[in-house]
PDB file of C-alpha atoms in Angstrom:
ATOM      1  CA  MET A  17       0.528  -4.990 -24.841  1.00 44.00           C
ATOM      2  CA  LEU A  18      -0.364  -2.738 -21.637  1.00 47.00           C
ATOM      3  CA  LYS A  19      -1.912   0.657 -22.844  1.00 50.00           C
ATOM      4  CA  TYR A  20      -1.395   3.878 -21.349  1.00 53.00           C
ATOM      5  CA  ASN A  21      -4.526   4.339 -21.135  1.00 59.00           C
ATOM      6  CA  ASP A  22      -5.372   0.884 -19.288  1.00 80.00           C
ATOM      7  CA  MET A  23      -3.096   1.239 -16.891  1.00 92.00           C
ATOM      8  CA  ILE A  24      -4.055   0.801 -12.902  1.00 94.00           C
ATOM      9  CA  ALA A  25      -1.228   1.306 -10.565  1.00 94.00           C
ATOM     10  CA  VAL A  26      -0.938   1.039  -6.617  1.00 94.00           C
ATOM     11  CA  LYS A  27       1.153   3.025  -4.031  1.00 89.00           C
ATOM     12  CA  LEU A  28       3.561   1.477  -1.280  1.00 88.00           C
ATOM     13  CA  VAL A  29       5.821   2.134   0.560  1.00 81.00           C
ATOM     14  CA  LYS A  30       7.169   5.945   0.302  1.00 77.00           C
ATOM     15  CA  ASN A  31       4.438   6.882  -1.221  1.00 77.00           C
ATOM     16  CA  LYS A  32       5.616   5.414  -4.777  1.00 82.00           C
ATOM     17  CA  GLN A  33       3.858   4.003  -7.386  1.00 86.00           C
ATOM     18  CA  TYR A  34       3.728   0.628  -9.484  1.00 91.00           C
ATOM     19  CA  PRO A  35       1.962  -0.511 -11.989  1.00 94.00           C
ATOM     20  CA  LEU A  36      -0.094  -3.357 -11.010  1.00 95.00           C
ATOM     21  CA  SER A  37       0.069  -6.787 -12.906  1.00 93.00           C
ATOM     22  CA  ILE A  38      -3.654  -7.733 -13.118  1.00 93.00           C
ATOM     23  CA  PRO A  39      -4.574 -11.403 -14.809  1.00 92.00           C
ATOM     24  CA  GLU A  40      -7.311 -11.659 -17.621  1.00 90.00           C
ATOM     25  CA  GLY A  41     -10.701 -11.606 -16.632  1.00 91.00           C
ATOM     26  CA  ILE A  42     -10.681  -9.857 -13.767  1.00 93.00           C
ATOM     27  CA  THR A  43     -11.807  -6.151 -13.257  1.00 93.00           C
ATOM     28  CA  VAL A  44      -9.979  -3.607 -10.892  1.00 94.00           C
ATOM     29  CA  LYS A  45     -11.348  -0.164 -10.639  1.00 93.00           C
ATOM     30  CA  GLN A  46     -10.632   3.148  -9.331  1.00 93.00           C
ATOM     31  CA  ASP A  47     -10.045   3.324  -5.500  1.00 94.00           C
ATOM     32  CA  ASP A  48     -10.275  -0.558  -5.058  1.00 95.00           C
ATOM     33  CA  MET A  49      -8.461  -1.808  -2.183  1.00 96.00           C
ATOM     34  CA  VAL A  50      -5.987  -4.659  -3.023  1.00 97.00           C
ATOM     35  CA  ILE A  51      -3.889  -7.003  -2.136  1.00 97.00           C
ATOM     36  CA  VAL A  52      -0.416  -7.210  -3.876  1.00 96.00           C
ATOM     37  CA  LEU A  53       2.640  -9.498  -3.040  1.00 95.00           C
ATOM     38  CA  THR A  54       5.808  -7.667  -2.667  1.00 92.00           C
ATOM     39  CA  GLU A  55       9.092  -8.661  -1.489  1.00 89.00           C
ATOM     40  CA  ARG A  56       7.794  -8.298   2.469  1.00 88.00           C
ATOM     41  CA  GLY A  57       5.093 -10.315   1.667  1.00 91.00           C
ATOM     42  CA  GLU A  58       1.253  -9.529   1.147  1.00 93.00           C
ATOM     43  CA  GLU A  59       0.443  -5.891   1.516  1.00 94.00           C
ATOM     44  CA  ALA A  60      -2.851  -4.159   1.180  1.00 95.00           C
ATOM     45  CA  ALA A  61      -2.619  -0.802  -1.245  1.00 95.00           C
ATOM     46  CA  LYS A  62      -5.746   1.287  -2.908  1.00 94.00           C
ATOM     47  CA  ALA A  63      -5.971   0.687  -6.810  1.00 95.00           C
ATOM     48  CA  TYR A  64      -6.064   3.978  -9.252  1.00 93.00           C
ATOM     49  CA  VAL A  65      -6.470   4.883 -12.792  1.00 93.00           C
ATOM     50  CA  VAL A  66      -2.965   5.976 -14.090  1.00 92.00           C
ATOM     51  CA  PRO A  67      -3.095   9.106 -16.290  1.00 90.00           C
ATOM     52  CA  PRO A  68      -1.527   7.920 -20.008  1.00 90.00           C
ATOM     53  CA  GLU A  69       0.792  10.627 -19.462  1.00 89.00           C
ATOM     54  CA  VAL A  70       2.259   9.501 -16.346  1.00 87.00           C
ATOM     55  CA  ALA A  71       1.486   5.763 -17.319  1.00 90.00           C
ATOM     56  CA  SER A  72       3.876   6.597 -20.311  1.00 91.00           C
ATOM     57  CA  ILE A  73       6.552   7.788 -18.032  1.00 87.00           C
ATOM     58  CA  LEU A  74       6.248   4.581 -15.945  1.00 88.00           C
ATOM     59  CA  VAL A  75       6.873   2.253 -19.110  1.00 90.00           C
ATOM     60  CA  ARG A  76       9.490   4.537 -20.308  1.00 90.00           C
ATOM     61  CA  LYS A  77      11.549   4.035 -16.946  1.00 87.00           C
ATOM     62  CA  LYS A  78      10.602   0.521 -16.742  1.00 90.00           C
ATOM     63  CA  VAL A  79       9.146   0.704 -13.274  1.00 89.00           C
ATOM     64  CA  PRO A  80       8.260  -3.031 -12.016  1.00 91.00           C
ATOM     65  CA  SER A  81       4.775  -4.378 -12.114  1.00 93.00           C
ATOM     66  CA  VAL A  82       3.830  -5.970  -8.557  1.00 95.00           C
ATOM     67  CA  PRO A  83       1.588  -9.038  -8.631  1.00 96.00           C
ATOM     68  CA  PHE A  84      -2.012  -8.575  -7.954  1.00 96.00           C
ATOM     69  CA  VAL A  85      -3.627 -11.093  -5.475  1.00 96.00           C
ATOM     70  CA  ARG A  86      -6.979 -10.416  -4.958  1.00 96.00           C
ATOM     71  CA  ILE A  87      -9.794  -7.327  -4.307  1.00 96.00           C
ATOM     72  CA  MET A  88     -10.241  -7.105  -0.557  1.00 97.00           C
ATOM     73  CA  SER A  89     -13.542  -8.158   1.080  1.00 96.00           C
ATOM     74  CA  LYS A  90     -15.516  -6.558   3.479  1.00 95.00           C
ATOM     75  CA  GLU A  91     -13.852  -8.536   6.029  1.00 96.00           C
ATOM     76  CA  GLU A  92     -10.251  -7.842   5.003  1.00 96.00           C
ATOM     77  CA  LEU A  93     -11.263  -3.941   5.008  1.00 96.00           C
ATOM     78  CA  GLU A  94     -12.033  -4.216   8.416  1.00 96.00           C
ATOM     79  CA  GLU A  95      -8.775  -6.680   9.479  1.00 96.00           C
ATOM     80  CA  TYR A  96      -7.080  -3.566   7.187  1.00 96.00           C
ATOM     81  CA  GLU A  97      -8.282  -1.420   9.869  1.00 96.00           C
ATOM     82  CA  ASN A  98      -7.147  -3.602  12.927  1.00 96.00           C
ATOM     83  CA  ILE A  99      -3.719  -3.872  11.432  1.00 96.00           C
ATOM     84  CA  LYS A 100      -3.363  -0.058  11.150  1.00 96.00           C
ATOM     85  CA  LYS A 101      -4.262  -0.022  15.047  1.00 97.00           C
ATOM     86  CA  MET A 102      -1.463  -2.472  15.448  1.00 97.00           C
ATOM     87  CA  GLU A 103       1.037  -0.427  14.093  1.00 96.00           C
ATOM     88  CA  GLU A 104       0.319   2.581  15.896  1.00 97.00           C
ATOM     89  CA  GLN A 105       0.181   0.372  19.430  1.00 97.00           C
ATOM     90  CA  GLY A 106       3.305  -0.966  17.867  1.00 97.00           C
ATOM     91  CA  TYR A 107       5.445   2.105  17.580  1.00 97.00           C
ATOM     92  CA  LYS A 108       4.663   3.239  20.950  1.00 97.00           C
ATOM     93  CA  ASP A 109       5.612  -0.578  22.283  1.00 97.00           C
ATOM     94  CA  CYS A 110       8.941  -0.218  20.123  1.00 97.00           C
ATOM     95  CA  LEU A 111       9.620   3.197  21.073  1.00 97.00           C
ATOM     96  CA  ALA A 112       9.249   2.561  25.251  1.00 97.00           C
ATOM     97  CA  LEU A 113      12.036  -0.303  24.756  1.00 97.00           C
ATOM     98  CA  ILE A 114      14.371   2.292  23.032  1.00 97.00           C
ATOM     99  CA  LYS A 115      14.313   4.110  25.803  1.00 96.00           C
ATOM    100  CA  GLN A 116      13.993   1.845  28.333  1.00 96.00           C
ATOM    101  CA  HIS A 117      17.424   0.759  26.528  1.00 96.00           C
ATOM    102  CA  ASN A 118      18.690   4.151  26.392  1.00 95.00           C
ATOM    103  CA  LEU A 119      19.521   3.851  22.403  1.00 96.00           C
ATOM    104  CA  GLN A 120      20.602   6.519  20.155  1.00 94.00           C
ATOM    105  CA  MET A 121      18.015   5.678  18.014  1.00 95.00           C
ATOM    106  CA  ASN A 122      15.023   7.829  16.154  1.00 96.00           C
ATOM    107  CA  LEU A 123      12.025   5.473  15.300  1.00 97.00           C
ATOM    108  CA  THR A 124      10.204   6.588  12.388  1.00 95.00           C
ATOM    109  CA  LYS A 125       7.466   4.044  11.371  1.00 94.00           C
ATOM    110  CA  CYS A 126       6.092   0.590  12.643  1.00 96.00           C
ATOM    111  CA  SER A 127       4.542  -1.491   9.215  1.00 95.00           C
ATOM    112  CA  TYR A 128       3.115  -4.605   9.187  1.00 96.00           C
ATOM    113  CA  THR A 129       2.624  -7.159   6.479  1.00 94.00           C
ATOM    114  CA  PHE A 130      -1.004  -7.405   5.665  1.00 95.00           C
ATOM    115  CA  ASP A 131      -0.724 -11.743   6.173  1.00 92.00           C
ATOM    116  CA  LYS A 132       0.737  -9.869   9.997  1.00 94.00           C
ATOM    117  CA  ARG A 133       3.584 -12.648   9.594  1.00 93.00           C
ATOM    118  CA  LYS A 134       6.197  -9.679   9.396  1.00 95.00           C
ATOM    119  CA  VAL A 135       6.489  -6.640  10.961  1.00 96.00           C
ATOM    120  CA  THR A 136       9.475  -3.719  10.342  1.00 95.00           C
ATOM    121  CA  PHE A 137      10.359  -0.890  12.304  1.00 97.00           C
ATOM    122  CA  TYR A 138      12.313   1.975  10.540  1.00 96.00           C
ATOM    123  CA  TYR A 139      14.626   4.109  12.319  1.00 96.00           C
ATOM    124  CA  THR A 140      17.168   6.869  11.803  1.00 95.00           C
ATOM    125  CA  ALA A 141      20.815   7.174  13.884  1.00 94.00           C
ATOM    126  CA  PRO A 142      23.754   9.275  13.682  1.00 89.00           C
ATOM    127  CA  GLU A 143      25.967   6.162  13.929  1.00 88.00           C
ATOM    128  CA  ARG A 144      25.903   2.085  14.477  1.00 89.00           C
ATOM    129  CA  VAL A 145      23.722   0.696  16.889  1.00 91.00           C
ATOM    130  CA  ASP A 146      23.951  -2.231  18.804  1.00 92.00           C
ATOM    131  CA  PHE A 147      20.186  -3.252  19.284  1.00 92.00           C
ATOM    132  CA  ARG A 148      20.886  -7.074  20.207  1.00 93.00           C
ATOM    133  CA  ASN A 149      18.942  -6.504  23.449  1.00 95.00           C
ATOM    134  CA  LEU A 150      16.385  -4.307  22.003  1.00 96.00           C
ATOM    135  CA  LEU A 151      15.412  -7.038  19.512  1.00 95.00           C
ATOM    136  CA  LYS A 152      15.712  -9.942  22.435  1.00 95.00           C
ATOM    137  CA  ASP A 153      12.764  -7.806  23.680  1.00 96.00           C
ATOM    138  CA  LEU A 154      10.794  -7.036  20.827  1.00 96.00           C
ATOM    139  CA  THR A 155      10.478 -11.047  20.517  1.00 95.00           C
ATOM    140  CA  LYS A 156       8.865 -11.052  23.869  1.00 95.00           C
ATOM    141  CA  VAL A 157       6.332  -8.490  22.795  1.00 95.00           C
ATOM    142  CA  PHE A 158       5.518  -9.367  18.915  1.00 95.00           C
ATOM    143  CA  LYS A 159       5.178 -12.834  19.220  1.00 91.00           C
ATOM    144  CA  HIS A 160       4.905 -15.491  16.234  1.00 92.00           C
ATOM    145  CA  VAL A 161       5.799 -12.527  13.858  1.00 95.00           C
ATOM    146  CA  ARG A 162       9.201 -11.715  11.842  1.00 95.00           C
ATOM    147  CA  ILE A 163      10.967  -8.595  13.182  1.00 96.00           C
ATOM    148  CA  ASP A 164      12.754  -6.208  10.856  1.00 95.00           C
ATOM    149  CA  LEU A 165      15.095  -2.952  12.132  1.00 95.00           C
ATOM    150  CA  LYS A 166      15.707  -1.243   9.203  1.00 94.00           C
ATOM    151  CA  HIS A 167      18.091   2.042   9.636  1.00 94.00           C
ATOM    152  CA  ILE A 168      17.529   4.174   6.923  1.00 93.00           C
ATOM    153  CA  GLY A 169      18.709   8.111   6.326  1.00 92.00           C
ATOM    154  CA  VAL A 170      17.125  11.140   7.272  1.00 92.00           C
ATOM    155  CA  ARG A 171      16.169  11.841   3.693  1.00 92.00           C
ATOM    156  CA  ASP A 172      14.518   8.273   3.737  1.00 91.00           C
ATOM    157  CA  GLU A 173      12.341   9.183   7.012  1.00 92.00           C
ATOM    158  CA  THR A 174      10.950  12.453   5.400  1.00 91.00           C
ATOM    159  CA  SER A 175      10.120  10.435   2.272  1.00 89.00           C
ATOM    160  CA  LEU A 176       8.270   7.931   4.779  1.00 89.00           C
ATOM    161  CA  CYS A 177       6.348  10.161   6.713  1.00 87.00           C
ATOM    162  CA  CYS A 178       4.928  12.678   3.640  1.00 86.00           C
ATOM    163  CA  GLY A 179       4.311  15.818   3.800  1.00 89.00           C
ATOM    164  CA  ASN A 180       4.480  19.490   2.109  1.00 91.00           C
ATOM    165  CA  GLY A 181       7.370  21.463   1.221  1.00 90.00           C
ATOM    166  CA  LEU A 182       7.978  25.111   1.224  1.00 88.00           C
ATOM    167  CA  CYS A 183       6.825  24.871  -2.255  1.00 90.00           C
ATOM    168  CA  GLY A 184       3.044  24.536  -1.109  1.00 91.00           C
ATOM    169  CA  ARG A 185       3.074  20.596  -3.029  1.00 92.00           C
ATOM    170  CA  PRO A 186       3.939  17.538  -1.363  1.00 90.00           C
ATOM    171  CA  PHE A 187       7.720  16.112  -0.982  1.00 92.00           C
ATOM    172  CA  CYS A 188       9.203  15.118  -4.091  1.00 90.00           C
ATOM    173  CA  CYS A 189      10.519  12.229  -2.271  1.00 89.00           C
ATOM    174  CA  CYS A 190       7.178  10.806  -1.373  1.00 85.00           C
ATOM    175  CA  THR A 191       5.535  11.653  -5.251  1.00 83.00           C
ATOM    176  CA  PHE A 192       7.917  10.955  -8.090  1.00 80.00           C
ATOM    177  CA  LYS A 193      11.725  10.765  -7.145  1.00 83.00           C
ATOM    178  CA  ARG A 194      12.897   7.287  -7.091  1.00 74.00           C
ATOM    179  CA  GLN A 195      16.414   8.058  -5.779  1.00 79.00           C
ATOM    180  CA  PHE A 196      18.424  11.066  -4.705  1.00 85.00           C
ATOM    181  CA  ASP A 197      20.738  12.988  -6.306  1.00 83.00           C
ATOM    182  CA  SER A 198      24.210  14.198  -4.800  1.00 83.00           C
ATOM    183  CA  ILE A 199      23.133  17.978  -3.257  1.00 88.00           C
ATOM    184  CA  ASN A 200      25.607  20.427  -2.561  1.00 88.00           C
ATOM    185  CA  ILE A 201      25.674  24.426  -1.222  1.00 88.00           C
ATOM    186  CA  LYS A 202      27.526  25.357  -4.954  1.00 88.00           C
ATOM    187  CA  LEU A 203      23.889  24.181  -6.440  1.00 90.00           C
ATOM    188  CA  ALA A 204      22.263  26.989  -4.408  1.00 88.00           C
ATOM    189  CA  HIS A 205      24.987  29.542  -4.773  1.00 84.00           C
ATOM    190  CA  ASP A 206      25.331  29.487  -8.176  1.00 85.00           C
ATOM    191  CA  GLN A 207      21.488  30.060  -8.267  1.00 86.00           C
ATOM    192  CA  SER A 208      21.896  33.330  -6.209  1.00 78.00           C
ATOM    193  CA  MET A 209      19.865  31.852  -3.817  1.00 82.00           C
ATOM    194  CA  PRO A 210      20.231  33.024  -0.284  1.00 80.00           C
ATOM    195  CA  ILE A 211      22.140  31.075   1.957  1.00 83.00           C
ATOM    196  CA  THR A 212      20.396  30.362   4.581  1.00 84.00           C
ATOM    197  CA  PRO A 213      19.353  27.280   5.842  1.00 85.00           C
ATOM    198  CA  SER A 214      15.756  27.983   6.408  1.00 85.00           C
ATOM    199  CA  LYS A 215      15.328  29.340   2.360  1.00 87.00           C
ATOM    200  CA  ILE A 216      17.342  25.889   1.194  1.00 91.00           C
ATOM    201  CA  SER A 217      16.918  23.002   3.410  1.00 92.00           C
ATOM    202  CA  GLY A 218      13.753  20.570   3.725  1.00 92.00           C
ATOM    203  CA  THR A 219      12.463  19.028   6.467  1.00 92.00           C
ATOM    204  CA  CYS A 220      15.044  16.332   6.342  1.00 92.00           C
ATOM    205  CA  GLY A 221      17.248  18.696   7.393  1.00 91.00           C
ATOM    206  CA  ARG A 222      19.502  18.443   4.209  1.00 93.00           C
ATOM    207  CA  LEU A 223      19.626  20.416   1.451  1.00 93.00           C
ATOM    208  CA  LEU A 224      16.360  20.611  -0.938  1.00 94.00           C
ATOM    209  CA  CYS A 225      16.385  18.455  -3.730  1.00 92.00           C
ATOM    210  CA  CYS A 226      14.628  20.632  -6.348  1.00 93.00           C
ATOM    211  CA  LEU A 227      18.340  22.835  -6.312  1.00 93.00           C
ATOM    212  CA  ASN A 228      19.169  20.248  -9.017  1.00 92.00           C
ATOM    213  CA  TYR A 229      16.257  20.515 -11.128  1.00 92.00           C
ATOM    214  CA  GLU A 230      17.239  23.510 -13.089  1.00 89.00           C
ATOM    215  CA  TYR A 231      20.400  23.841 -11.889  1.00 91.00           C
ATOM    216  CA  LYS A 232      21.865  23.574 -15.591  1.00 90.00           C
ATOM    217  CA  ASN A 233      19.400  25.705 -17.390  1.00 89.00           C
ATOM    218  CA  TYR A 234      21.128  28.586 -14.992  1.00 88.00           C
ATOM    219  CA  ILE A 235      24.764  27.610 -15.894  1.00 88.00           C
ATOM    220  CA  GLU A 236      23.996  27.794 -19.596  1.00 88.00           C
ATOM    221  CA  THR A 237      22.144  30.882 -19.204  1.00 86.00           C
ATOM    222  CA  ALA A 238      24.941  32.223 -17.059  1.00 85.00           C
ATOM    223  CA  LYS A 239      27.755  31.506 -19.648  1.00 85.00           C
ATOM    224  CA  GLU A 240      25.657  33.939 -21.992  1.00 85.00           C
ATOM    225  CA  MET A 241      26.008  37.177 -19.505  1.00 88.00           C
ATOM    226  CA  VAL A 242      28.746  39.514 -17.960  1.00 88.00           C
ATOM    227  CA  PRO A 243      30.175  37.761 -14.962  1.00 86.00           C
ATOM    228  CA  ILE A 244      30.118  39.234 -11.578  1.00 86.00           C
ATOM    229  CA  GLY A 245      32.918  41.889 -11.106  1.00 86.00           C
ATOM    230  CA  SER A 246      33.567  42.833 -14.802  1.00 89.00           C
ATOM    231  CA  GLY A 247      33.835  46.395 -15.718  1.00 90.00           C
ATOM    232  CA  VAL A 248      30.446  47.529 -18.005  1.00 91.00           C
ATOM    233  CA  MET A 249      29.934  50.677 -20.208  1.00 91.00           C
ATOM    234  CA  THR A 250      26.051  51.166 -19.459  1.00 93.00           C
ATOM    235  CA  GLN A 251      23.720  54.139 -20.490  1.00 91.00           C
ATOM    236  CA  ASP A 252      24.206  56.002 -17.152  1.00 91.00           C
ATOM    237  CA  GLY A 253      28.227  55.558 -17.150  1.00 90.00           C
ATOM    238  CA  VAL A 254      30.893  53.164 -16.576  1.00 91.00           C
ATOM    239  CA  GLY A 255      30.546  50.291 -13.906  1.00 90.00           C
ATOM    240  CA  ARG A 256      30.983  47.371 -12.168  1.00 90.00           C
ATOM    241  CA  VAL A 257      28.913  44.016 -12.175  1.00 90.00           C
ATOM    242  CA  CYS A 258      27.735  43.161  -8.692  1.00 89.00           C
ATOM    243  CA  ALA A 259      25.215  40.369  -9.090  1.00 85.00           C
ATOM    244  CA  LEU A 260      22.825  39.037 -12.063  1.00 86.00           C
ATOM    245  CA  ASN A 261      19.390  38.010 -12.170  1.00 87.00           C
ATOM    246  CA  ILE A 262      19.450  35.004 -14.240  1.00 86.00           C
ATOM    247  CA  LEU A 263      15.783  34.417 -14.806  1.00 83.00           C
ATOM    248  CA  ALA A 264      15.001  38.003 -15.803  1.00 86.00           C
ATOM    249  CA  ASN A 265      18.530  37.788 -17.471  1.00 87.00           C
ATOM    250  CA  LYS A 266      19.634  41.465 -15.978  1.00 90.00           C
ATOM    251  CA  VAL A 267      22.468  42.371 -14.331  1.00 90.00           C
ATOM    252  CA  SER A 268      23.249  44.856 -11.417  1.00 91.00           C
ATOM    253  CA  VAL A 269      25.698  46.998 -11.987  1.00 92.00           C
ATOM    254  CA  LYS A 270      27.373  49.418  -9.392  1.00 91.00           C
ATOM    255  CA  LEU A 271      27.941  52.756 -10.961  1.00 92.00           C
ATOM    256  CA  SER A 272      30.896  55.191 -10.053  1.00 87.00           C
ATOM    257  CA  ASP A 273      28.698  57.424  -8.100  1.00 89.00           C
ATOM    258  CA  GLY A 274      28.042  54.468  -5.682  1.00 87.00           C
ATOM    259  CA  LYS A 275      24.432  53.820  -6.787  1.00 90.00           C
ATOM    260  CA  ILE A 276      23.362  50.308  -7.672  1.00 92.00           C
ATOM    261  CA  LYS A 277      21.045  50.083 -10.856  1.00 92.00           C
ATOM    262  CA  GLU A 278      19.674  46.953 -12.695  1.00 92.00           C
ATOM    263  CA  PHE A 279      19.887  46.500 -16.658  1.00 94.00           C
ATOM    264  CA  SER A 280      18.928  44.206 -19.479  1.00 92.00           C
ATOM    265  CA  SER A 281      22.009  42.020 -20.662  1.00 89.00           C
ATOM    266  CA  SER A 282      21.492  43.549 -23.866  1.00 88.00           C
ATOM    267  CA  ASP A 283      21.761  47.447 -22.463  1.00 90.00           C
ATOM    268  CA  ILE A 284      25.709  46.776 -21.468  1.00 91.00           C
ATOM    269  CA  GLU A 285      28.370  46.174 -22.712  1.00 90.00           C
ATOM    270  CA  MET A 286      32.019  44.521 -20.996  1.00 89.00           C
ATOM    271  CA  ILE A 287      35.175  46.485 -21.462  1.00 88.00           C
ATOM    272  CA  ASP A 288      38.554  45.575 -21.021  1.00 80.00           C
ATOM    273  CA  GLU A 289      39.999  48.695 -18.819  1.00 77.00           C
ATOM    274  CA  ASP A 290      40.225  48.491 -15.166  1.00 78.00           C
ATOM    275  CA  VAL A 291      37.271  49.722 -13.194  1.00 81.00           C
ATOM    276  CA  ASN A 292      38.115  51.363 -10.058  1.00 80.00           C
ATOM    277  CA  ILE A 293      34.777  50.840  -7.798  1.00 84.00           C
ATOM    278  CA  GLU A 294      34.717  48.390  -5.171  1.00 80.00           C
ATOM    279  CA  ILE A 295      31.555  45.876  -5.093  1.00 80.00           C
ATOM    280  CA  ASP A 296      30.174  44.530  -2.030  1.00 69.00           C
ATOM    281  CA  ASN A 297      30.664  40.480  -2.099  1.00 56.00           C
ATOM    282  CA  ASN A 298      27.767  39.959   0.081  1.00 49.00           C
ATOM    283  CA  SER A 299      25.389  41.669  -2.396  1.00 46.00           C
ATOM    284  CA  ALA A 300      26.542  39.125  -5.263  1.00 42.00           C
ATOM    285  CA  GLY A 301      26.381  36.297  -2.520  1.00 44.00           C
ATOM    286  CA  TYR A 302      29.833  35.571  -2.291  1.00 38.00           C
ATOM    287  CA  ASN A 303      29.518  35.706   1.501  1.00 44.00           C
ATOM    288  CA  LYS A 304      27.343  32.956   2.638  1.00 43.00           C
ATOM    289  CA  TYR A 305      27.150  33.642   6.518  1.00 41.00           C
ATOM    290  CA  ALA A 306      26.161  37.122   5.976  1.00 43.00           C
ATOM    291  CA  SER A 307      22.636  36.139   5.128  1.00 44.00           C
ATOM    292  CA  MET A 308      22.322  34.086   8.279  1.00 45.00           C
ATOM    293  CA  GLN A 309      23.495  36.403  10.514  1.00 42.00           C
ATOM    294  CA  GLN A 310      20.682  38.555   9.115  1.00 47.00           C
ATOM    295  CA  ALA A 311      18.451  35.844   9.488  1.00 49.00           C
ATOM    296  CA  GLY A 312      19.380  35.536  12.898  1.00 47.00           C
ATOM    297  CA  GLU A 313      20.589  32.112  12.637  1.00 49.00           C
ATOM    298  CA  GLY A 314      24.255  32.264  13.541  1.00 45.00           C
ATOM    299  CA  THR A 315      27.277  31.424  11.449  1.00 40.00           C
ATOM    300  CA  GLU A 316      26.474  27.285  11.955  1.00 53.00           C
ATOM    301  CA  ASP A 317      28.672  25.621   9.062  1.00 67.00           C
ATOM    302  CA  ILE A 318      26.260  25.346   5.866  1.00 74.00           C
ATOM    303  CA  LYS A 319      28.243  22.062   5.072  1.00 75.00           C
ATOM    304  CA  SER A 320      26.346  20.434   7.628  1.00 80.00           C
ATOM    305  CA  TYR A 321      23.337  20.403   5.189  1.00 85.00           C
ATOM    306  CA  GLU A 322      25.132  18.685   2.532  1.00 86.00           C
ATOM    307  CA  ASP A 323      24.785  14.947   2.001  1.00 85.00           C
ATOM    308  CA  ASP A 324      26.427  12.799   4.189  1.00 84.00           C
ATOM    309  CA  LYS A 325      26.503   8.961   5.200  1.00 82.00           C
ATOM    310  CA  ASN A 326      23.410   9.316   7.307  1.00 84.00           C
ATOM    311  CA  SER A 327      21.190  11.334   4.584  1.00 88.00           C
ATOM    312  CA  SER A 328      20.130   8.394   2.520  1.00 85.00           C
ATOM    313  CA  THR A 329      20.803   4.855   2.949  1.00 83.00           C
ATOM    314  CA  GLY A 330      18.247   3.349   0.247  1.00 75.00           C
ATOM    315  CA  ASN A 331      17.170   0.593   3.042  1.00 75.00           C
ATOM    316  CA  ILE A 332      13.869   0.639   2.335  1.00 75.00           C
TER     317      ILE A 332
END
């Protein structure tokens, strides 16, 4: 049985990590370049030692291992560099043909297997694309190799390209996330976030995956707090709750003199009587278009940032 502190893994497409199935008697060290066998064929990857904490997660989630073939020789390392150059040129050649055929598709990546028996072109497109003529021309350029055109979603595209998010850390989709969860604008609204696309959307143009991470905690905490619009008694008099600061467990209350003050949830008391104080729904985060106008981004339909059929195909 594999021990957590003995696990060696590799990172493949979308930068996902997979345990390496190494035969007995073979030693693979940190940063060794190895050949592994995947569904696409033989692929090159860098091996690394997995921290015990991460290894336990991979075991618990039953992440499949990939078969080890061999450690790359000096000649194979040189060939690997040549393959990278072939991918760069292949991308340019395919892109030129796409423009020539005037196809509505965005080429994302060109990827060869190490044995150069297969080349895969990943692309995004708003609608179904008839690329039969494109494929005919590709076979003239890429001879003696199997050509695969894969339609992917914009979330898949971002996970392939990698990068850093608003938080400054690498994208979740190209580090630990293996599947995309459904994301909608209600997640941002319920967490009192500004409904501004630049604040709540990622490079992919869809709502941030991390809106899901703490949502349950927000909802559970909010249940214990006084709802927005409720009449309350404070040390400064009667008022109405106009906003919640869930993380700090505080509420903003509009008082009878028009001032808005923040109180700890434990320092106010909800009252049954009607409080004749009007609150600005914008400050409570109800009007999703107000913050967009203030940011100079117009009143575009925020719904377009939610997931749709072109968000993720899982075709990688």
